[in-house]
Short mmCIF file of C-alpha atoms in Angstrom, two decimals:
data_model
loop_
_atom_site.label_atom_id
_atom_site.label_comp_id
_atom_site.label_asym_id
_atom_site.label_seq_id
_atom_site.Cartn_x
_atom_site.Cartn_y
_atom_site.Cartn_z
CA MET A 24 -17.34 -211.70 204.36
CA ARG A 25 -17.87 -215.48 204.34
CA ALA A 26 -20.74 -216.73 206.39
CA ALA A 27 -23.46 -219.48 206.86
CA VAL A 28 -26.61 -217.74 205.78
CA LEU A 29 -30.21 -218.89 206.64
CA ARG A 30 -32.40 -218.20 203.61
CA ALA A 31 -35.36 -220.38 204.42
CA HIS A 32 -37.00 -221.40 207.84
CA GLY A 33 -36.25 -225.06 208.72
CA ALA A 34 -33.42 -225.36 206.12
CA PRO A 35 -29.77 -225.54 206.82
CA PRO A 36 -27.81 -222.31 206.35
CA GLU A 37 -25.95 -221.86 203.02
CA PHE A 38 -22.19 -220.93 202.92
CA GLY A 39 -21.53 -217.86 200.92
CA SER A 40 -20.95 -214.13 200.91
CA HIS A 41 -22.68 -211.80 203.33
CA PRO A 42 -22.22 -208.05 204.19
CA THR A 43 -19.39 -207.37 206.74
CA PRO A 44 -20.72 -205.84 209.79
CA SER A 45 -19.28 -202.65 211.27
CA LEU A 46 -19.56 -200.49 214.23
CA PRO A 47 -21.80 -197.37 214.08
CA LEU A 48 -19.64 -194.25 213.24
CA SER A 49 -20.86 -192.27 216.31
CA GLY A 50 -18.82 -193.05 219.47
CA SER A 51 -16.91 -196.08 217.60
CA GLY A 52 -13.23 -196.29 217.87
CA SER A 53 -10.48 -198.97 217.88
CA GLY A 54 -9.60 -200.41 221.22
CA SER A 55 -6.08 -199.95 222.38
CA GLY A 56 -3.76 -201.23 224.91
CA SER A 57 -1.96 -204.72 225.59
CA VAL A 58 -3.88 -207.95 225.47
CA SER A 59 -4.02 -209.51 229.07
CA GLY A 60 -3.89 -213.36 229.01
CA SER A 61 -4.92 -213.79 232.71
CA GLY A 62 -7.56 -212.59 235.19
CA SER A 63 -11.02 -213.85 236.00
CA VAL A 64 -13.77 -213.49 233.43
CA SER A 65 -16.28 -211.86 235.92
CA ALA A 66 -13.58 -209.26 237.13
CA ASP A 67 -12.53 -208.09 233.72
CA ARG A 68 -16.20 -207.99 232.54
CA ALA A 69 -17.23 -205.76 235.39
CA GLN A 70 -14.90 -203.11 234.34
CA GLU A 71 -16.33 -202.81 230.85
CA PRO A 72 -18.66 -199.86 230.00
CA ALA A 73 -21.59 -200.29 227.55
CA GLY A 74 -21.13 -200.20 223.85
CA ARG A 75 -20.66 -202.32 220.69
CA VAL A 76 -17.91 -204.63 219.81
CA LEU A 77 -16.72 -206.05 216.36
CA VAL A 78 -15.37 -209.54 216.96
CA ARG A 79 -13.34 -211.59 214.47
CA VAL A 80 -14.95 -214.96 215.00
CA THR A 81 -12.51 -217.90 215.58
CA ALA A 82 -15.07 -220.60 216.72
CA ALA A 83 -18.83 -220.79 216.62
CA PRO A 84 -20.96 -223.71 217.87
CA ILE A 85 -24.05 -225.10 216.44
CA ASN A 86 -26.51 -225.56 219.11
CA PRO A 87 -30.18 -226.87 219.27
CA LEU A 88 -31.14 -223.31 220.20
CA ASP A 89 -29.92 -222.22 216.74
CA LEU A 90 -31.97 -224.87 214.95
CA LEU A 91 -34.98 -224.04 216.89
CA CYS A 92 -34.77 -220.43 216.15
CA ALA A 93 -34.10 -221.12 212.51
CA SER A 94 -37.09 -223.27 212.21
CA GLY A 95 -39.42 -220.40 212.59
CA THR A 96 -41.53 -222.27 215.17
CA SER A 97 -39.86 -221.12 218.37
CA TYR A 98 -41.64 -218.87 220.90
CA PHE A 99 -39.29 -216.17 219.81
CA GLY A 100 -41.24 -215.92 216.58
CA ALA A 101 -39.94 -216.53 213.07
CA PRO A 102 -36.80 -214.49 212.24
CA ALA A 103 -36.47 -212.26 209.36
CA LEU A 104 -34.71 -213.75 206.46
CA PRO A 105 -31.88 -213.84 205.40
CA TYR A 106 -29.75 -213.98 208.39
CA VAL A 107 -26.45 -215.40 209.95
CA PRO A 108 -27.45 -217.85 212.81
CA GLY A 109 -25.33 -218.34 215.85
CA ALA A 110 -26.13 -217.45 219.33
CA GLN A 111 -22.55 -217.46 220.65
CA GLY A 112 -18.94 -217.72 219.71
CA VAL A 113 -15.40 -217.14 220.48
CA GLY A 114 -13.09 -214.55 218.84
CA VAL A 115 -10.73 -211.59 218.93
CA VAL A 116 -11.70 -207.97 219.40
CA GLU A 117 -11.17 -206.08 216.26
CA GLU A 118 -12.78 -202.75 217.28
CA SER A 119 -14.66 -201.72 220.38
CA ALA A 120 -16.86 -198.77 221.22
CA GLY A 121 -16.98 -200.14 224.86
CA GLY A 122 -13.42 -200.02 226.20
CA LEU A 123 -12.32 -203.55 225.27
CA PRO A 124 -8.73 -203.56 223.78
CA ALA A 125 -8.23 -204.69 220.22
CA GLY A 126 -6.69 -208.12 220.24
CA ARG A 127 -8.54 -209.16 223.37
CA ARG A 128 -9.70 -212.86 223.15
CA VAL A 129 -13.23 -213.08 224.13
CA TRP A 130 -16.47 -215.22 224.33
CA PHE A 131 -19.73 -213.72 223.22
CA SER A 132 -23.46 -214.13 222.97
CA CYS A 133 -25.97 -212.63 220.81
CA PRO A 134 -29.72 -212.85 219.95
CA ALA A 135 -29.45 -214.13 216.40
CA GLY A 136 -32.72 -215.85 215.64
CA MET A 137 -34.43 -214.37 218.69
CA ALA A 138 -34.11 -210.65 217.69
CA PRO A 139 -33.19 -209.01 214.38
CA GLY A 140 -29.52 -209.22 213.43
CA ASP A 141 -26.66 -211.51 212.49
CA GLY A 142 -25.01 -214.23 214.63
CA ALA A 143 -21.63 -215.85 215.03
CA MET A 144 -21.51 -218.23 212.12
CA ALA A 145 -19.46 -215.76 210.14
CA GLU A 146 -16.01 -214.22 209.90
CA TYR A 147 -17.18 -211.21 211.76
CA CYS A 148 -19.91 -210.46 214.31
CA VAL A 149 -20.91 -207.24 216.13
CA VAL A 150 -22.38 -207.63 219.49
CA ASP A 151 -23.20 -205.61 222.67
CA SER A 152 -20.18 -205.15 224.94
CA ALA A 153 -22.44 -206.45 227.95
CA SER A 154 -22.48 -209.86 226.07
CA VAL A 155 -18.79 -210.02 225.67
CA LEU A 156 -16.54 -211.83 228.16
CA PRO A 157 -12.86 -211.59 228.13
CA LEU A 158 -11.29 -214.99 228.38
CA PRO A 159 -8.39 -216.32 230.47
CA VAL A 160 -5.62 -218.48 229.13
CA GLY A 161 -5.65 -222.23 229.43
CA VAL A 162 -8.81 -223.32 227.47
CA ASP A 163 -8.77 -223.79 223.67
CA ASP A 164 -11.37 -221.78 221.55
CA ASP A 165 -13.09 -224.81 220.30
CA LEU A 166 -13.69 -225.99 223.96
CA VAL A 167 -14.84 -222.63 225.15
CA ALA A 168 -17.23 -222.46 222.30
CA ALA A 169 -18.65 -226.03 222.74
CA LEU A 170 -19.17 -225.29 226.53
CA GLY A 171 -20.51 -221.79 226.40
CA LEU A 172 -24.40 -221.49 226.86
CA SER A 173 -24.99 -225.07 227.32
CA ALA A 174 -22.44 -225.38 230.15
CA ILE A 175 -23.78 -222.21 231.67
CA ALA A 176 -27.40 -223.72 231.57
CA ALA A 177 -26.29 -227.02 233.09
CA TRP A 178 -24.20 -225.47 235.83
CA MET A 179 -26.80 -222.74 236.68
CA ALA A 180 -29.74 -225.09 236.68
CA LEU A 181 -28.11 -227.29 239.06
CA SER A 182 -26.59 -224.55 241.36
CA TRP A 183 -28.78 -221.57 241.19
CA ARG A 184 -32.24 -222.89 240.12
CA GLY A 185 -31.94 -226.31 241.66
CA GLU A 186 -29.98 -225.25 244.69
CA LEU A 187 -27.83 -228.39 244.67
CA SER A 188 -26.19 -228.97 248.14
CA ALA A 189 -23.13 -230.98 248.90
CA GLY A 190 -24.12 -234.66 249.58
CA GLN A 191 -27.32 -234.58 247.54
CA ARG A 192 -28.05 -237.12 244.71
CA VAL A 193 -28.53 -236.05 241.27
CA LEU A 194 -30.18 -237.63 238.26
CA VAL A 195 -29.17 -236.23 234.85
CA LEU A 196 -31.60 -236.90 232.04
CA GLY A 197 -30.38 -236.63 228.34
CA ALA A 198 -26.80 -237.19 229.50
CA SER A 199 -25.52 -237.75 226.00
CA GLY A 200 -25.86 -234.09 224.84
CA THR A 201 -23.52 -231.24 225.78
CA VAL A 202 -25.87 -229.94 228.66
CA GLY A 203 -26.10 -233.68 230.07
CA GLN A 204 -22.29 -234.26 229.69
CA VAL A 205 -21.60 -230.90 231.57
CA GLY A 206 -24.40 -231.74 234.04
CA VAL A 207 -22.87 -235.11 235.07
CA GLN A 208 -19.53 -233.44 235.74
CA ALA A 209 -20.88 -230.14 237.17
CA ALA A 210 -23.13 -232.30 239.73
CA ARG A 211 -19.91 -233.96 240.87
CA LEU A 212 -17.90 -230.71 241.11
CA LEU A 213 -20.79 -229.07 243.14
CA GLY A 214 -20.82 -231.75 245.67
CA ALA A 215 -23.28 -234.47 244.61
CA SER A 216 -22.67 -237.74 246.59
CA ARG A 217 -24.18 -239.85 243.74
CA VAL A 218 -24.66 -238.96 240.08
CA ILE A 219 -27.02 -240.96 237.86
CA ALA A 220 -26.98 -240.41 234.12
CA ALA A 221 -29.65 -241.48 231.69
CA CYS A 222 -30.11 -241.27 227.91
CA ARG A 223 -31.21 -243.48 224.89
CA ASP A 224 -27.91 -243.61 223.20
CA PRO A 225 -25.60 -246.48 224.30
CA HIS A 226 -22.43 -244.45 223.51
CA GLY A 227 -23.81 -241.69 225.52
CA ARG A 228 -24.24 -243.92 228.57
CA SER A 229 -20.64 -245.24 228.34
CA ARG A 230 -19.34 -241.79 227.98
CA ALA A 231 -21.22 -240.60 231.08
CA LEU A 232 -19.55 -243.29 233.19
CA GLU A 233 -16.20 -241.98 231.75
CA LEU A 234 -17.11 -238.53 232.86
CA GLY A 235 -17.76 -239.54 236.33
CA ALA A 236 -21.29 -240.84 236.57
CA ASP A 237 -21.88 -243.62 239.24
CA ALA A 238 -24.49 -245.40 237.28
CA VAL A 239 -26.37 -245.03 233.98
CA ALA A 240 -29.85 -245.91 232.74
CA ASP A 241 -31.52 -246.41 229.30
CA LEU A 242 -34.36 -243.95 228.57
CA THR A 243 -35.55 -245.77 225.42
CA GLY A 244 -39.31 -246.32 225.32
CA SER A 245 -42.54 -244.60 225.66
CA ASP A 246 -43.92 -246.53 228.73
CA VAL A 247 -43.51 -244.54 231.97
CA ALA A 248 -43.32 -247.52 234.30
CA SER A 249 -40.72 -249.15 232.36
CA VAL A 250 -38.45 -246.11 232.09
CA GLY A 251 -39.11 -245.53 235.66
CA ALA A 252 -38.03 -249.05 236.74
CA ARG A 253 -34.76 -248.73 234.85
CA LEU A 254 -34.12 -245.24 236.48
CA ALA A 255 -34.89 -246.69 240.07
CA GLU A 256 -32.52 -249.52 239.41
CA ALA A 257 -29.68 -247.29 238.52
CA ALA A 258 -30.46 -244.61 241.16
CA ASP A 259 -30.56 -247.28 244.06
CA GLY A 260 -32.72 -245.05 246.16
CA PRO A 261 -34.42 -241.57 245.97
CA VAL A 262 -32.72 -238.50 244.31
CA ASP A 263 -32.74 -235.04 245.52
CA LEU A 264 -32.54 -233.23 242.08
CA VAL A 265 -33.23 -233.90 238.50
CA LEU A 266 -31.59 -232.02 235.68
CA ASP A 267 -34.12 -232.42 232.88
CA PRO A 268 -33.22 -231.09 229.27
CA VAL A 269 -35.65 -233.52 227.57
CA TRP A 270 -39.14 -233.51 229.30
CA GLY A 271 -41.79 -235.90 227.97
CA VAL A 272 -41.68 -239.56 229.22
CA PRO A 273 -38.43 -239.37 230.97
CA ALA A 274 -39.53 -236.33 233.01
CA GLU A 275 -42.69 -238.26 234.17
CA ALA A 276 -40.66 -241.27 235.07
CA ALA A 277 -38.01 -239.29 236.96
CA LEU A 278 -40.60 -237.55 239.17
CA GLY A 279 -41.30 -240.89 240.85
CA LEU A 280 -37.68 -241.11 242.11
CA LEU A 281 -37.68 -237.67 243.85
CA ARG A 282 -37.43 -237.84 247.66
CA PRO A 283 -39.87 -235.62 249.65
CA GLY A 284 -39.02 -231.94 249.01
CA GLY A 285 -37.08 -232.90 245.75
CA ARG A 286 -36.68 -230.73 242.73
CA LEU A 287 -36.88 -231.29 238.94
CA VAL A 288 -35.31 -228.44 236.81
CA ASN A 289 -36.55 -228.49 233.16
CA LEU A 290 -34.53 -226.62 230.59
CA GLY A 291 -35.65 -228.53 227.32
CA SER A 292 -38.08 -230.68 225.63
CA SER A 293 -36.17 -232.74 223.13
CA ALA A 294 -38.20 -235.85 224.11
CA GLY A 295 -41.59 -234.35 223.85
CA PRO A 296 -43.30 -230.85 224.53
CA MET A 297 -45.76 -232.39 227.07
CA ALA A 298 -45.55 -234.42 230.24
CA GLN A 299 -48.27 -235.62 232.50
CA LEU A 300 -47.83 -234.79 236.23
CA GLY A 301 -50.02 -236.27 238.77
CA SER A 302 -51.30 -233.93 241.44
CA ALA A 303 -51.20 -236.32 244.39
CA PRO A 304 -47.35 -237.18 243.99
CA LEU A 305 -46.48 -233.43 243.60
CA ARG A 306 -48.59 -232.50 246.79
CA GLY A 307 -47.75 -235.62 248.81
CA GLY A 308 -44.11 -235.32 248.22
CA VAL A 309 -43.97 -231.51 248.30
CA LEU A 310 -42.05 -231.70 245.07
CA SER A 311 -40.98 -228.77 242.91
CA VAL A 312 -40.89 -228.57 239.17
CA LEU A 313 -38.90 -225.65 238.08
CA GLY A 314 -38.30 -223.95 234.71
CA TYR A 315 -34.97 -222.68 233.73
CA THR A 316 -33.78 -220.29 230.77
CA ASN A 317 -30.32 -218.59 230.38
CA ASN A 318 -32.38 -215.54 229.49
CA ALA A 319 -33.24 -215.17 233.34
CA LEU A 320 -29.57 -214.70 234.21
CA SER A 321 -28.01 -211.25 234.79
CA PRO A 322 -24.75 -210.41 233.09
CA ALA A 323 -22.91 -210.87 236.32
CA GLN A 324 -24.38 -214.23 236.93
CA ARG A 325 -23.55 -215.43 233.46
CA ALA A 326 -20.10 -214.09 233.77
CA ASP A 327 -19.42 -215.68 237.18
CA ALA A 328 -20.82 -218.95 235.89
CA LEU A 329 -18.57 -219.14 232.76
CA GLY A 330 -15.66 -218.11 234.81
CA GLU A 331 -16.05 -221.14 237.27
CA ILE A 332 -16.73 -223.39 234.31
CA LEU A 333 -13.53 -222.33 232.47
CA GLU A 334 -11.50 -222.58 235.63
CA HIS A 335 -12.49 -226.18 235.84
CA ALA A 336 -11.96 -226.75 232.18
CA ALA A 337 -8.52 -225.32 232.35
CA ALA A 338 -7.64 -227.71 235.14
CA GLY A 339 -9.03 -230.62 233.20
CA ARG A 340 -11.99 -231.24 235.30
CA LEU A 341 -14.61 -230.37 232.89
CA THR A 342 -14.95 -231.10 229.19
CA THR A 343 -17.57 -231.97 226.47
CA ASP A 344 -17.26 -233.88 223.35
CA ARG A 345 -16.89 -231.78 220.11
CA GLU A 346 -15.64 -231.65 216.62
CA THR A 347 -14.21 -228.65 214.64
CA VAL A 348 -15.68 -228.05 211.19
CA PRO A 349 -14.79 -225.61 208.43
CA LEU A 350 -17.35 -222.92 208.06
CA ALA A 351 -17.74 -224.01 204.39
CA GLN A 352 -19.28 -227.22 205.82
CA ALA A 353 -21.90 -225.58 208.02
CA ALA A 354 -24.88 -227.26 206.19
CA GLU A 355 -23.49 -230.71 206.89
CA ALA A 356 -22.62 -230.06 210.55
CA TRP A 357 -26.12 -228.49 211.02
CA SER A 358 -27.72 -231.66 210.01
CA ARG A 359 -25.80 -233.61 212.68
CA CYS A 360 -26.82 -231.29 215.58
CA GLY A 361 -28.77 -233.27 218.12
CA THR A 362 -27.95 -236.81 216.65
CA ALA A 363 -25.80 -239.48 218.27
CA PRO A 364 -22.88 -239.66 219.15
CA HIS A 365 -23.83 -235.96 220.04
CA LYS A 366 -20.50 -234.25 219.48
CA ARG A 367 -20.94 -230.39 219.46
CA SER A 368 -20.00 -229.07 216.06
CA VAL A 369 -17.81 -225.97 216.30
CA LEU A 370 -17.55 -223.88 213.04
CA VAL A 371 -14.05 -222.59 212.40
CA PRO A 372 -13.93 -219.64 209.84
#
């Protein structure tokens, strides 16, 4: 099959030939039955027994997580080479040992780069059935792929980890990326009374206003006081919850805006791996600094979250900027990941 294959840590994947995966002979078999185009993600998922699924990939996004794993420097350890990156994708079931019918359109995740095995940036991928979620109609493959894990992270960091309540005020850091774009929209959908979006990219700030932010702030600079002043001006008062995929100086500055009992949920460190947090403000404000990872979610939580996200996406209430790229151009798209204007690249085999 054709695939994007990583042959050196820290380098872009190379387009070329790679062995086509297949299901184990024992217990495998082609799925059967008609393809349903409706029904909730979580309800369909709950009916599936354990097994393995061969998926013909139709869309695979390039995420910062893929680059981190491929670097060989992540806390998962350096992955064995060569391998096909891609921690998630969209496709059609070709064969299933877990009860899914052939021809069913699905979203899937896999541990490529975090555990041995190949990922989604190829024509075919084999994954555990517990990581496969049947999709409803109404949302295009490229949008599902672009949202995927990033949207789940933003949604659950706000609703589950951050315990966002209706009427609370939310600050979204790193608002130009996919997590940030979804975070701005998700905060509003979850009932936030005011949403402030902050990022270094001018286009990202403009886009955040289009996506529903009430105000925006520039995160440029390394001086905590200056960044904090810009955040305070945009916030126009204390905030209850900070969605933080960047850490570093922006996180330090954002902590100063939290009202007593406020929470900061961190799910990334693109602005820096370290942040200085003063003990007195944390204790005096009874503030909470919370870590988040999708790996902490149960399959049911992930399915329910994606179901809600895609319901909003199908109704036009939630989207993210993206571009579709032929699989043969994976290396070029790989180099654009994480750079302005932060369109999520979705590879199309």
